[in-house]
Amino acid sequence: MSNPWNEVPLDVYETHMGLSSVGQLQMLASAMKEQFCCCKGSVAIFGIAGGNGLEQIPLDRFSAIYGIDVNPEYLEYCGKRYEAKFGGRLHLIHADLSDPSVELPAADAVIADLFVEYVGEDSFAMRIDHMKPSFVSCVFQKNETCGFVSVSPYTKAFDPIESICHDVEGTRLDQLLQEVGYRRSNLKTYLLPNGKHFVRMDWLRM
Ligand SMILES: C[S@@+](CC[C@H](N)C(=O)[O-])C[C@H]1O[C@@H](n2cnc3c(N)ncnc32)[C@H](O)[C@@H]1O
């Protein structure tokens, strides 16, 4: 069965996330700038979509950037936007990361922003255990007062993904990563315009 993310066009995703009332695209890009400063060498970005945040990457720190996504159209756009700028360093990989048989290249760091929501904490921790990067960083959203998808004229387009998304339990994610050899090195909260929060957690391999 096709992943529901294949039913959400990239322009709809980016327009919705970038609305001033939602403000998530901008917040994710600034979180990524901070995440890139915490690692170097090679980085795997899970759920890269159209490459939001890649403009923040300090190219002198990275020899390889692996962008992975289940939606091939997102990767096509990402390639058009960034391949020339990054030369041979950007590698886009079409894969469903909820499938444990999918093998990824080794990477020094994994960045997964608004991604664990769709594969679950256990599957994510298992993959990290398999890859063993030195640095892991995730951003996930907290929805105390509002629904999972922020209200906008585009909300309906996200109906297909409602069936696979769930709130990330930060304490559980932290526990699972500890069990596979990581210690948390950072916890940060970002307040969004509509009252939602993003939480960022970073871990280092012990
Ligand atoms: C909410 S978007 C986040 C995009 C991006 N990180 C950002 O900052 O805008 C979630 C992304 O994860 C991808 N995704 C969801 N489930 C996936 C899976 N099982 N395997 C690979 N990619 C997946 C979606 O296609 C989408 O691009």
CSV table of C-alpha atoms and ligand atoms in Angstrom, one decimal:
chain,number,residue,atom,x,y,z
A,1,MET,CA,0.0,0.0,0.0
A,2,SER,CA,1.3,3.5,-0.9
A,3,ASN,CA,2.3,5.7,2.0
A,4,PRO,CA,-0.3,8.5,2.5
A,5,TRP,CA,2.4,11.1,2.1
A,6,ASN,CA,2.4,10.3,-1.6
A,7,GLU,CA,-1.0,12.0,-1.7
A,8,VAL,CA,0.1,15.4,-0.4
A,9,PRO,CA,1.5,17.6,-3.2
A,10,LEU,CA,4.7,19.4,-2.2
A,11,ASP,CA,3.4,22.9,-3.1
A,12,VAL,CA,0.4,22.3,-0.7
A,13,TYR,CA,2.7,21.1,2.1
A,14,GLU,CA,5.1,24.0,1.8
A,15,THR,CA,2.4,26.7,1.3
A,16,HIS,CA,0.5,25.4,4.4
A,17,MET,CA,3.6,25.0,6.5
A,18,GLY,CA,4.9,28.4,5.5
A,19,LEU,CA,1.7,30.5,6.2
A,20,SER,CA,2.4,33.2,8.7
A,21,SER,CA,-0.3,31.7,11.0
A,22,VAL,CA,1.4,28.3,10.9
A,23,GLY,CA,5.1,29.4,10.7
A,24,GLN,CA,6.5,25.8,10.8
A,25,LEU,CA,8.6,25.9,7.7
A,26,GLN,CA,10.5,28.9,8.9
A,27,MET,CA,10.9,27.5,12.4
A,28,LEU,CA,12.1,24.1,11.1
A,29,ALA,CA,14.7,25.9,8.9
A,30,SER,CA,16.1,27.8,11.8
A,31,ALA,CA,16.2,24.6,14.0
A,32,MET,CA,18.1,22.9,11.2
A,33,LYS,CA,20.6,25.6,11.1
A,34,GLU,CA,21.3,24.9,14.8
A,35,GLN,CA,21.3,21.1,14.2
A,36,PHE,CA,23.9,21.4,11.4
A,37,CYS,CA,26.2,23.3,13.7
A,38,CYS,CA,26.2,20.3,16.1
A,39,CYS,CA,27.6,17.8,13.6
A,40,LYS,CA,29.9,17.4,10.6
A,41,GLY,CA,31.1,14.8,8.1
A,42,SER,CA,28.1,13.0,6.7
A,43,VAL,CA,24.5,13.6,7.6
A,44,ALA,CA,21.3,11.6,6.9
A,45,ILE,CA,18.1,13.7,6.8
A,46,PHE,CA,15.0,11.5,7.3
A,47,GLY,CA,11.9,12.9,5.7
A,48,ILE,CA,13.7,15.6,3.8
A,49,ALA,CA,10.6,16.6,1.7
A,50,GLY,CA,11.5,19.4,-0.7
A,51,GLY,CA,14.7,20.3,1.2
A,52,ASN,CA,13.4,22.9,3.6
A,53,GLY,CA,16.4,24.0,5.7
A,54,LEU,CA,19.1,22.8,3.3
A,55,GLU,CA,19.9,26.4,2.5
A,56,GLN,CA,21.2,26.6,6.1
A,57,ILE,CA,23.8,23.9,5.6
A,58,PRO,CA,27.4,25.0,6.2
A,59,LEU,CA,28.9,23.1,3.1
A,60,ASP,CA,32.4,23.3,4.4
A,61,ARG,CA,31.4,20.9,7.3
A,62,PHE,CA,29.9,18.2,5.2
A,63,SER,CA,31.3,15.7,2.7
A,64,ALA,CA,27.9,13.9,2.1
A,65,ILE,CA,24.3,14.8,2.7
A,66,TYR,CA,21.8,11.9,2.4
A,67,GLY,CA,18.2,13.0,1.9
A,68,ILE,CA,15.7,10.3,2.4
A,69,ASP,CA,11.9,10.4,1.7
A,70,VAL,CA,9.1,8.1,0.8
A,71,ASN,CA,7.7,10.6,-1.7
A,72,PRO,CA,9.7,10.5,-5.0
A,73,GLU,CA,8.2,13.8,-6.2
A,74,TYR,CA,9.5,15.6,-3.1
A,75,LEU,CA,13.0,14.3,-3.9
A,76,GLU,CA,12.7,15.4,-7.5
A,77,TYR,CA,12.0,19.0,-6.3
A,78,CYS,CA,14.7,18.8,-3.7
A,79,GLY,CA,17.2,17.7,-6.4
A,80,LYS,CA,16.2,20.5,-8.7
A,81,ARG,CA,16.7,23.0,-5.9
A,82,TYR,CA,20.0,21.8,-4.4
A,83,GLU,CA,21.9,19.4,-6.6
A,84,ALA,CA,23.8,22.1,-8.5
A,85,LYS,CA,24.7,23.9,-5.3
A,86,PHE,CA,25.9,20.8,-3.5
A,87,GLY,CA,27.6,19.1,-6.4
A,88,GLY,CA,28.1,15.4,-5.8
A,89,ARG,CA,27.6,15.7,-2.1
A,90,LEU,CA,23.8,15.5,-2.1
A,91,HIS,CA,22.4,11.9,-2.4
A,92,LEU,CA,18.7,11.6,-2.6
A,93,ILE,CA,17.2,8.2,-1.6
A,94,HIS,CA,13.7,7.1,-2.2
A,95,ALA,CA,12.8,4.8,0.6
A,96,ASP,CA,10.1,3.9,3.1
A,97,LEU,CA,12.0,4.1,6.4
A,98,SER,CA,9.2,2.2,8.3
A,99,ASP,CA,10.4,-0.8,6.4
A,100,PRO,CA,13.2,-2.4,8.6
A,101,SER,CA,14.7,-4.2,5.5
A,102,VAL,CA,15.7,-0.8,4.0
A,103,GLU,CA,19.5,-0.3,4.3
A,104,LEU,CA,20.9,3.2,4.4
A,105,PRO,CA,24.5,4.4,3.9
A,106,ALA,CA,26.5,4.9,7.1
A,107,ALA,CA,26.3,8.6,8.4
A,108,ASP,CA,27.9,10.5,11.2
A,109,ALA,CA,24.7,12.2,12.0
A,110,VAL,CA,20.9,11.8,11.6
A,111,ILE,CA,18.5,14.7,11.6
A,112,ALA,CA,14.8,13.8,11.7
A,113,ASP,CA,12.4,16.7,11.9
A,114,LEU,CA,8.6,16.1,12.0
A,115,PHE,CA,9.4,12.5,11.0
A,116,VAL,CA,9.1,10.3,14.1
A,117,GLU,CA,5.4,11.2,14.1
A,118,TYR,CA,5.0,8.9,11.0
A,119,VAL,CA,7.1,5.9,11.8
A,120,GLY,CA,6.9,5.7,15.6
A,121,GLU,CA,9.5,5.9,18.3
A,122,ASP,CA,10.3,2.1,18.3
A,123,SER,CA,11.0,1.9,14.5
A,124,PHE,CA,13.1,5.1,14.7
A,125,ALA,CA,15.2,3.8,17.7
A,126,MET,CA,15.7,0.5,15.9
A,127,ARG,CA,17.1,2.3,12.8
A,128,ILE,CA,19.4,4.4,14.9
A,129,ASP,CA,20.7,1.3,16.7
A,130,HIS,CA,21.4,-0.2,13.2
A,131,MET,CA,23.1,2.9,11.8
A,132,LYS,CA,24.9,4.0,15.0
A,133,PRO,CA,25.5,7.7,14.0
A,134,SER,CA,27.5,9.8,16.5
A,135,PHE,CA,24.8,12.5,16.7
A,136,VAL,CA,21.0,12.3,16.5
A,137,SER,CA,18.6,15.2,16.5
A,138,CYS,CA,14.8,15.2,16.2
A,139,VAL,CA,12.1,17.9,16.2
A,140,PHE,CA,8.6,16.9,17.0
A,141,GLN,CA,5.5,18.8,17.7
A,142,LYS,CA,3.4,19.1,20.9
A,143,ASN,CA,-0.3,19.8,20.4
A,144,GLU,CA,-1.6,20.8,23.8
A,145,THR,CA,-4.6,22.8,22.5
A,146,CYS,CA,-5.0,22.2,18.8
A,147,GLY,CA,-5.3,19.4,16.3
A,148,PHE,CA,-2.3,17.6,14.7
A,149,VAL,CA,-2.6,19.6,11.4
A,150,SER,CA,-2.7,23.3,11.9
A,151,VAL,CA,-5.9,25.0,10.6
A,152,SER,CA,-5.4,26.7,7.2
A,153,PRO,CA,-7.2,26.7,3.8
A,154,TYR,CA,-5.1,23.6,3.0
A,155,THR,CA,-5.9,21.5,6.1
A,156,LYS,CA,-8.1,19.1,4.1
A,157,ALA,CA,-5.2,18.1,1.9
A,158,PHE,CA,-3.6,16.5,4.9
A,159,ASP,CA,-6.5,14.2,5.6
A,160,PRO,CA,-4.7,11.1,4.2
A,161,ILE,CA,-1.8,11.4,6.7
A,162,GLU,CA,-4.1,11.5,9.8
A,163,SER,CA,-4.3,7.7,9.6
A,164,ILE,CA,-0.5,7.3,10.2
A,165,CYS,CA,0.5,10.2,12.5
A,166,HIS,CA,0.7,10.1,16.2
A,167,ASP,CA,2.0,12.4,19.0
A,168,VAL,CA,5.6,11.6,19.8
A,169,GLU,CA,6.2,10.8,23.4
A,170,GLY,CA,9.5,12.6,24.2
A,171,THR,CA,10.3,10.7,27.4
A,172,ARG,CA,9.7,7.3,25.6
A,173,LEU,CA,11.9,8.3,22.7
A,174,ASP,CA,14.6,9.4,25.0
A,175,GLN,CA,14.4,6.1,27.0
A,176,LEU,CA,14.5,4.0,23.8
A,177,LEU,CA,17.6,5.9,22.5
A,178,GLN,CA,19.3,5.5,25.9
A,179,GLU,CA,18.7,1.8,25.7
A,180,VAL,CA,20.6,1.6,22.3
A,181,GLY,CA,23.5,3.6,23.6
A,182,TYR,CA,22.7,7.4,23.4
A,183,ARG,CA,22.7,10.1,26.0
A,184,ARG,CA,20.6,13.2,25.5
A,185,SER,CA,22.8,16.3,25.0
A,186,ASN,CA,20.1,19.0,24.4
A,187,LEU,CA,16.4,19.7,24.9
A,188,LYS,CA,14.9,22.9,23.4
A,189,THR,CA,11.3,24.2,22.9
A,190,TYR,CA,10.3,26.5,20.0
A,191,LEU,CA,7.0,28.4,20.3
A,192,LEU,CA,4.9,28.6,17.1
A,193,PRO,CA,2.6,31.4,16.1
A,194,ASN,CA,-0.6,29.3,16.6
A,195,GLY,CA,0.3,28.3,20.2
A,196,LYS,CA,1.8,24.9,19.2
A,197,HIS,CA,5.3,24.0,20.3
A,198,PHE,CA,8.1,22.2,18.6
A,199,VAL,CA,10.4,20.2,20.8
A,200,ARG,CA,14.0,19.4,19.7
A,201,MET,CA,16.0,16.7,21.3
A,202,ASP,CA,19.7,15.9,20.5
A,203,TRP,CA,21.6,12.8,21.5
A,204,LEU,CA,25.3,11.7,21.4
A,205,ARG,CA,26.5,8.2,21.1
A,206,MET,CA,28.1,7.0,24.3
B,1,LIG,C1,6.0,16.7,8.1
B,1,LIG,S1,7.0,16.3,6.8
B,1,LIG,C2,8.6,17.0,7.4
B,1,LIG,C3,9.4,17.5,6.3
B,1,LIG,C4,10.7,18.2,6.6
B,1,LIG,N1,11.5,17.5,7.6
B,1,LIG,C5,10.5,19.7,7.0
B,1,LIG,O1,11.3,20.1,7.8
B,1,LIG,O2,9.7,20.4,6.4
B,1,LIG,C6,7.3,14.6,6.9
B,1,LIG,C7,8.2,14.1,5.8
B,1,LIG,O3,8.5,12.7,6.1
B,1,LIG,C8,8.3,11.9,5.0
B,1,LIG,N2,8.0,10.6,5.5
B,1,LIG,C9,6.9,10.2,6.2
B,1,LIG,N3,6.9,8.9,6.4
B,1,LIG,C10,8.0,8.4,5.9
B,1,LIG,C11,8.6,7.1,5.8
B,1,LIG,N4,8.0,6.0,6.3
B,1,LIG,N5,9.8,6.9,5.1
B,1,LIG,C12,10.4,8.0,4.5
B,1,LIG,N6,9.9,9.3,4.6
B,1,LIG,C13,8.7,9.5,5.2
B,1,LIG,C14,7.2,12.6,4.2
B,1,LIG,O4,7.1,12.2,2.9
B,1,LIG,C15,7.5,14.1,4.5
B,1,LIG,O5,8.4,14.5,3.5
